[in-house]
Amino acid sequence: RALGDGIQRMFEEMRRRGLADPIYTQSAEGVRLTLLAADAVPAEVMARLTPSAKHILDALRLLGAPAGTGQLAELAGVTRMTATRALSALSDEGLVEWQGTSKRDPRAVWALT
């Protein structure tokens, strides 16, 4: 059980930091784990993002949990309107998703996909 927990934690930590998933293979000879220091988001997608969108993405990664628009704006050091536009762009790229019950849900949050 402890081994499985450690593997899951590696994946969670790599994803939380925005890195590519570890490559974990097991064979009769042993186990091989490859950790890549590569961004999980393709370079062409990153090139399309504004600096504000990148700051919002970094804030979500560092939090490691879904967060509201206002909280993300504060963490990224941008206005709420800028955060809203950045989150929309991140959503269009498939990097984040909105989780709420209605458009005016005060408890709605944004989460990494």
Backbone as a printed PyTorch tensor [residue, N CA C, xyz], in Angstrom:
tensor([[[  0.8280,  -1.1940,   0.0000],
         [  0.0000,   0.0000,   0.0000],
         [  0.8730,   1.2590,   0.0000]],

        [[  1.9070,   1.2830,   0.8210],
         [  2.7760,   2.4540,   0.9170],
         [  3.4360,   2.7590,  -0.4280]],

        [[  3.8060,   1.7230,  -1.1710],
         [  4.4150,   1.9300,  -2.4780],
         [  3.4400,   2.6290,  -3.4130]],

        [[  2.1970,   2.1740,  -3.4220],
         [  1.1790,   2.7990,  -4.2680],
         [  0.9390,   4.2540,  -3.8960]],

        [[  0.9760,   4.5610,  -2.5980],
         [  0.7900,   5.9390,  -2.1410],
         [  1.9080,   6.8400,  -2.6510]],

        [[  3.1260,   6.3210,  -2.6340],
         [  4.2790,   7.1060,  -3.0870],
         [  4.2140,   7.4060,  -4.5660]],

        [[  3.7940,   6.4440,  -5.3420],
         [  3.6740,   6.6390,  -6.7920],
         [  2.6100,   7.6880,  -7.0740]],

        [[  1.4680,   7.5660,  -6.4120],
         [  0.3930,   8.5400,  -6.5990],
         [  0.8630,   9.9390,  -6.2100]],

        [[  1.6160,  10.0340,  -5.1390],
         [  2.1150,  11.3450,  -4.6880],
         [  3.0600,  11.9650,  -5.7210]],

        [[  3.9200,  11.1240,  -6.3380],
         [  4.8240,  11.6350,  -7.3790],
         [  4.0240,  12.2610,  -8.5150]],

        [[  2.9990,  11.5630,  -8.9700],
         [  2.1670,  12.0860, -10.0480],
         [  1.4940,  13.3870,  -9.6280]],

        [[  0.9380,  13.4180,  -8.4240],
         [  0.2530,  14.6170,  -7.9330],
         [  1.2010,  15.8090,  -7.8440]],

        [[  2.3930,  15.5940,  -7.2950],
         [  3.3540,  16.6790,  -7.1330],
         [  3.8610,  17.1980,  -8.4750]],

        [[  4.1240,  16.2990,  -9.4020],
         [  4.5790,  16.7230, -10.7360],
         [  3.4890,  17.5420, -11.4180]],

        [[  2.2530,  17.0770, -11.3310],
         [  1.1280,  17.8090, -11.9470],
         [  0.9220,  19.1480, -11.2680]],

        [[  1.0270,  19.1700,  -9.9490],
         [  0.8230,  20.4220,  -9.2010],
         [  1.8340,  21.4840,  -9.6210]],

        [[  3.0100,  21.0600,  -9.9680],
         [  4.0460,  21.9960, -10.3960],
         [  4.0170,  22.2570, -11.9030]],

        [[  3.0250,  21.6550, -12.5800],
         [  2.8800,  21.9000, -14.0080],
         [  3.8570,  21.1370, -14.8740]],

        [[  4.4300,  20.0790, -14.3290],
         [  5.3950,  19.2890, -15.0830],
         [  4.7200,  18.0790, -15.7090]],

        [[  5.3890,  17.5040, -16.6880],
         [  4.8750,  16.3110, -17.3550],
         [  4.8080,  15.1540, -16.3560]],

        [[  3.8600,  14.2520, -16.5860],
         [  3.7210,  13.0830, -15.7180],
         [  4.9920,  12.2420, -15.7290]],

        [[  5.3160,  11.6440, -14.5820],
         [  6.4490,  10.7210, -14.5400],
         [  6.1740,   9.5220, -15.4530]],

        [[  7.2270,   8.9530, -15.9760],
         [  7.0970,   7.7450, -16.7890],
         [  7.5380,   6.5920, -15.9010]],

        [[  6.5980,   5.7520, -15.5580],
         [  6.8240,   4.6710, -14.5990],
         [  6.5820,   3.3500, -15.3150]],

        [[  7.6100,   2.5350, -15.4340],
         [  7.4660,   1.2360, -16.0870],
         [  8.0340,   0.1530, -15.1770]],

        [[  7.3780,  -0.9900, -15.2210],
         [  7.8000,  -2.1140, -14.3960],
         [  7.9810,  -3.3200, -15.3110]],

        [[  9.0740,  -4.0450, -15.1030],
         [  9.3470,  -5.2520, -15.8790],
         [  9.8580,  -6.3350, -14.9330]],

        [[ 10.1730,  -7.4740, -15.4820],
         [ 10.6900,  -8.5710, -14.6620],
         [ 12.0380,  -8.2060, -14.0390]],

        [[ 12.7850,  -7.3320, -14.7080],
         [ 14.1050,  -6.9360, -14.2190],
         [ 14.0580,  -5.8770, -13.1250]],

        [[ 12.9900,  -5.1140, -13.0830],
         [ 12.9170,  -4.0590, -12.0790],
         [ 11.9380,  -2.9660, -12.4590]],

        [[ 12.1270,  -1.8320, -11.8220],
         [ 11.2500,  -0.6780, -12.0190],
         [ 12.0830,   0.4740, -12.5520]],

        [[ 11.4980,   1.2250, -13.4860],
         [ 12.1890,   2.3900, -14.0240],
         [ 11.2620,   3.5940, -13.9050]],

        [[ 11.7870,   4.6560, -13.3290],
         [ 11.0290,   5.8860, -13.1520],
         [ 11.7940,   7.0150, -13.8220]],

        [[ 11.1200,   7.7250, -14.7170],
         [ 11.7400,   8.8520, -15.4000],
         [ 10.9600,  10.1070, -15.0410]],

        [[ 11.6350,  11.0840, -14.4570],
         [ 11.0320,  12.3680, -14.1160],
         [ 11.5410,  13.4030, -15.1130]],

        [[ 10.6230,  14.0130, -15.8140],
         [ 10.9940,  14.9930, -16.8310],
         [ 10.7860,  16.4020, -16.2990]],

        [[ 11.7510,  17.2410, -16.5090],
         [ 11.6250,  18.6460, -16.1140],
         [ 11.0480,  19.4260, -17.2940]],

        [[  9.9450,  18.9230, -17.8120],
         [  9.2950,  19.5380, -18.9680],
         [  7.9080,  20.0070, -18.5680]],

        [[  7.5280,  21.1630, -19.0650],
         [  6.2100,  21.7030, -18.7870],
         [  5.1610,  20.7970, -19.4160]],

        [[  4.0860,  20.5450, -18.6800],
         [  3.0090,  19.6960, -19.1800],
         [  2.2190,  20.3930, -20.2890]],

        [[  2.3170,  21.6980, -20.3520],
         [  1.6060,  22.4610, -21.3810],
         [  2.5390,  22.6200, -22.5790]],

        [[  2.0800,  22.2210, -23.7610],
         [  2.9320,  22.3430, -24.9490],
         [  3.3970,  23.7910, -25.1790]],

        [[  4.5950,  23.9240, -25.7260],
         [  5.1930,  25.2450, -25.9510],
         [  4.3140,  26.1250, -26.8370]],

        [[  3.6580,  25.5320, -27.8390],
         [  2.8200,  26.3430, -28.7290],
         [  1.5970,  26.9120, -27.9950]],

        [[  1.1010,  26.1860, -27.0060],
         [ -0.0140,  26.6980, -26.2000],
         [  0.4960,  27.8060, -25.2870]],

        [[  1.6330,  27.5780, -24.6370],
         [  2.2060,  28.6050, -23.7600],
         [  2.4860,  29.8990, -24.5190]],

        [[  2.8940,  29.7870, -25.7810],
         [  3.1950,  30.9710, -26.5940],
         [  1.9440,  31.8020, -26.8530]],

        [[  0.7750,  31.1650, -26.8480],
         [ -0.4820,  31.8860, -27.0980],
         [ -1.0270,  32.5740, -25.8580]],

        [[ -0.5260,  32.2150, -24.6810],
         [ -1.0540,  32.7710, -23.4400],
         [ -0.4380,  34.1260, -23.1210]],

        [[ -1.2530,  34.9930, -22.5570],
         [ -0.7630,  36.2970, -22.1060],
         [  0.0250,  36.1030, -20.8150]],

        [[  0.8400,  37.0760, -20.4550],
         [  1.5430,  36.9770, -19.1680],
         [  0.5760,  36.7980, -17.9890]],

        [[ -0.5680,  37.4840, -18.0510],
         [ -1.5550,  37.3520, -16.9670],
         [ -2.0950,  35.9280, -16.8860]],

        [[ -2.3690,  35.3240, -18.0180],
         [ -2.8660,  33.9430, -18.0300],
         [ -1.8160,  32.9990, -17.4540]],

        [[ -0.5550,  33.2390, -17.7720],
         [  0.5210,  32.4060, -17.2210],
         [  0.6110,  32.5640, -15.7000]],

        [[  0.4250,  33.7960, -15.2050],
         [  0.4530,  34.0350, -13.7590],
         [ -0.7130,  33.3200, -13.0710]],

        [[ -1.8800,  33.3610, -13.6930],
         [ -3.0520,  32.6780, -13.1400],
         [ -2.7950,  31.1660, -13.1110]],

        [[ -2.2520,  30.6320, -14.1930],
         [ -1.9410,  29.2090, -14.2680],
         [ -0.9420,  28.8200, -13.1690]],

        [[  0.0850,  29.6340, -12.9870],
         [  1.0670,  29.3790, -11.9260],
         [  0.4150,  29.4060, -10.5470]],

        [[ -0.4910,  30.3570, -10.3350],
         [ -1.1760,  30.4650,  -9.0410],
         [ -2.0030,  29.2120,  -8.7690]],

        [[ -2.7190,  28.7260,  -9.7680],
         [ -3.5080,  27.5030,  -9.5950],
         [ -2.6170,  26.3010,  -9.3150]],

        [[ -1.4890,  26.2390, -10.0010],
         [ -0.5540,  25.1310,  -9.7750],
         [ -0.0110,  25.1610,  -8.3560]],

        [[  0.3760,  26.3350,  -7.8900],
         [  0.9480,  26.4540,  -6.5520],
         [ -0.0770,  26.1760,  -5.4550]],

        [[ -1.3140,  26.5990,  -5.6860],
         [ -2.3640,  26.3270,  -4.7040],
         [ -2.6260,  24.8310,  -4.5820]],

        [[ -2.5910,  24.1530,  -5.7070],
         [ -2.8640,  22.7230,  -5.6930],
         [ -4.3110,  22.3910,  -5.4090]],

        [[ -5.1940,  23.3800,  -5.5580],
         [ -6.6190,  23.1880,  -5.2980],
         [ -7.3940,  24.2240,  -6.1210]],

        [[ -8.6530,  23.9300,  -6.4150],
         [ -9.4690,  24.9130,  -7.1310],
         [ -9.5840,  26.2190,  -6.3450]],

        [[ -9.7850,  27.3220,  -7.0680],
         [ -9.8860,  28.6340,  -6.4110],
         [-10.8400,  29.5280,  -7.2030]],

        [[-11.3770,  30.5140,  -6.5290],
         [-12.2790,  31.4720,  -7.1460],
         [-11.5120,  32.5270,  -7.9330]],

        [[-12.2450,  33.2310,  -8.7720],
         [-11.6530,  34.2590,  -9.6220],
         [-10.9660,  35.3450,  -8.8040]],

        [[-11.6140,  35.8140,  -7.7580],
         [-11.0320,  36.8650,  -6.9190],
         [ -9.7450,  36.4300,  -6.2500]],

        [[ -9.7320,  35.2200,  -5.7280],
         [ -8.5270,  34.7050,  -5.0700],
         [ -7.3800,  34.5780,  -6.0710]],

        [[ -7.6860,  34.0890,  -7.2720],
         [ -6.6520,  33.9460,  -8.2920],
         [ -6.1380,  35.3070,  -8.7550]],

        [[ -7.0310,  36.2790,  -8.8800],
         [ -6.6190,  37.6310,  -9.2620],
         [ -5.6410,  38.1900,  -8.2380]],

        [[ -5.9680,  38.0090,  -6.9720],
         [ -5.1040,  38.5150,  -5.9060],
         [ -3.7370,  37.8220,  -5.9200]],

        [[ -3.7430,  36.5050,  -6.0530],
         [ -2.4850,  35.7530,  -6.0620],
         [ -1.6140,  36.1030,  -7.2600]],

        [[ -2.2530,  36.3610,  -8.4010],
         [ -1.5050,  36.6670,  -9.6240],
         [ -1.1420,  38.1460,  -9.7200]],

        [[ -1.7160,  38.9600,  -8.8460],
         [ -1.4160,  40.3910,  -8.8670],
         [ -2.0380,  41.1190, -10.0460]],

        [[ -3.2510,  40.6850, -10.4240],
         [ -3.9570,  41.3270, -11.5420],
         [ -5.3530,  41.7300, -11.0760]],

        [[ -6.0310,  42.5400, -11.8830],
         [ -7.3970,  42.9210, -11.5440],
         [ -8.3260,  41.7340, -11.7730]],

        [[ -9.4950,  41.8210, -11.1890],
         [-10.4870,  40.7470, -11.3670],
         [-10.8800,  40.6060, -12.8420]],

        [[-11.0210,  41.7180, -13.5420],
         [-11.3850,  41.6790, -14.9630],
         [-10.2820,  40.9950, -15.7840]],

        [[ -9.0380,  41.3140, -15.4860],
         [ -7.9090,  40.6760, -16.1810],
         [ -7.8960,  39.1810, -15.8770]],

        [[ -8.1500,  38.8230, -14.6300],
         [ -8.1910,  37.4130, -14.2530],
         [ -9.3170,  36.6950, -14.9900]],

        [[-10.4640,  37.3390, -15.1260],
         [-11.5940,  36.7390, -15.8390],
         [-11.2340,  36.4650, -17.2920]],

        [[-10.5830,  37.4450, -17.9470],
         [-10.1590,  37.2420, -19.3480],
         [ -9.1110,  36.1400, -19.4470]],

        [[ -8.1750,  36.1160, -18.5090],
         [ -7.1210,  35.1010, -18.5210],
         [ -7.7160,  33.7110, -18.2960]],

        [[ -8.6480,  33.5960, -17.3760],
         [ -9.2870,  32.3070, -17.1150],
         [-10.0960,  31.8300, -18.3190]],

        [[-10.7110,  32.7550, -19.0090],
         [-11.4380,  32.4010, -20.2280],
         [-10.4840,  31.8470, -21.2820]],

        [[ -9.3370,  32.4930, -21.4360],
         [ -8.3340,  32.0220, -22.4020],
         [ -7.7980,  30.6470, -21.9930]],

        [[ -7.5460,  30.4590, -20.6980],
         [ -7.0650,  29.1650, -20.2100],
         [ -8.1200,  28.0800, -20.4140]],

        [[ -9.3740,  28.4460, -20.2360],
         [-10.4640,  27.5020, -20.4670],
         [-10.5540,  27.1320, -21.9450]],

        [[-10.4190,  28.1300, -22.8180],
         [-10.4460,  27.8790, -24.2640],
         [ -9.3310,  26.9220, -24.6900]],

        [[ -8.2050,  26.9750, -23.9880],
         [ -7.0680,  26.0940, -24.2960],
         [ -7.2220,  24.7200, -23.6360]],

        [[ -8.2620,  24.5680, -22.8050],
         [ -8.4920,  23.2920, -22.1420],
         [ -7.6080,  23.0600, -20.9300]],

        [[ -7.0730,  24.1360, -20.3560],
         [ -6.1660,  24.0090, -19.2210],
         [ -6.8760,  24.1060, -17.8690]],

        [[ -8.0050,  24.8110, -17.8500],
         [ -8.7850,  24.9560, -16.6220],
         [-10.2570,  24.7200, -16.9360]],

        [[-11.0080,  24.4370, -15.8790],
         [-12.4550,  24.3040, -16.0410],
         [-13.1500,  25.0270, -14.8990]],

        [[-14.2990,  25.5870, -15.2190],
         [-15.1110,  26.2950, -14.2390],
         [-16.0190,  25.2890, -13.5690]],

        [[-16.1220,  25.3580, -12.2510],
         [-16.9830,  24.4500, -11.4970],
         [-17.9410,  25.2710, -10.6560]],

        [[-19.1860,  25.2710, -11.0360],
         [-20.2120,  26.0110, -10.3190],
         [-21.5880,  25.5260, -10.7180]],

        [[-22.6000,  26.0110,  -9.9970],
         [-23.9660,  25.5750, -10.2810],
         [-24.7190,  26.5520, -11.1680]],

        [[-24.3100,  27.8020, -11.1630],
         [-24.9400,  28.8140, -12.0180],
         [-23.9290,  29.9180, -12.2950]],

        [[-24.2540,  30.7690, -13.2370],
         [-23.3350,  31.8460, -13.6130],
         [-22.9990,  32.7680, -12.4440]],

        [[-23.9130,  32.9090, -11.5200],
         [-23.7110,  33.8000, -10.3680],
         [-23.4000,  33.0410,  -9.0750]],

        [[-22.9770,  31.8110,  -9.1770],
         [-22.6610,  30.9890,  -8.0060],
         [-21.4770,  31.6020,  -7.2470]],

        [[-21.6760,  32.0690,  -6.0090],
         [-20.5720,  32.6870,  -5.2550],
         [-19.4930,  31.6860,  -4.8140]],

        [[-19.8260,  30.4110,  -4.8730],
         [-18.8580,  29.3870,  -4.4740],
         [-18.1980,  28.7220,  -5.6770]],

        [[-18.4200,  29.2640,  -6.8660],
         [-17.8150,  28.6980,  -8.0860],
         [-16.2900,  28.8460,  -8.0260]],

        [[-15.6250,  27.8660,  -8.5880],
         [-14.1530,  27.8660,  -8.5900],
         [-13.6340,  27.4400,  -9.9560]],

        [[-12.3660,  27.6850, -10.1600],
         [-11.6450,  27.2400, -11.3510],
         [-10.6720,  26.1530, -10.9230]],

        [[-10.5860,  25.1030, -11.7380],
         [ -9.6910,  23.9890, -11.4130],
         [ -8.8620,  23.6300, -12.6340]],

        [[ -7.6630,  23.1370, -12.3820],
         [ -6.8200,  22.6330, -13.4820],
         [ -7.4680,  21.3830, -14.0520]],

        [[ -7.3220,  21.2060, -15.3600],
         [ -7.8770,  19.9900, -15.9770],
         [ -6.8190,  18.9150, -16.0590]]])
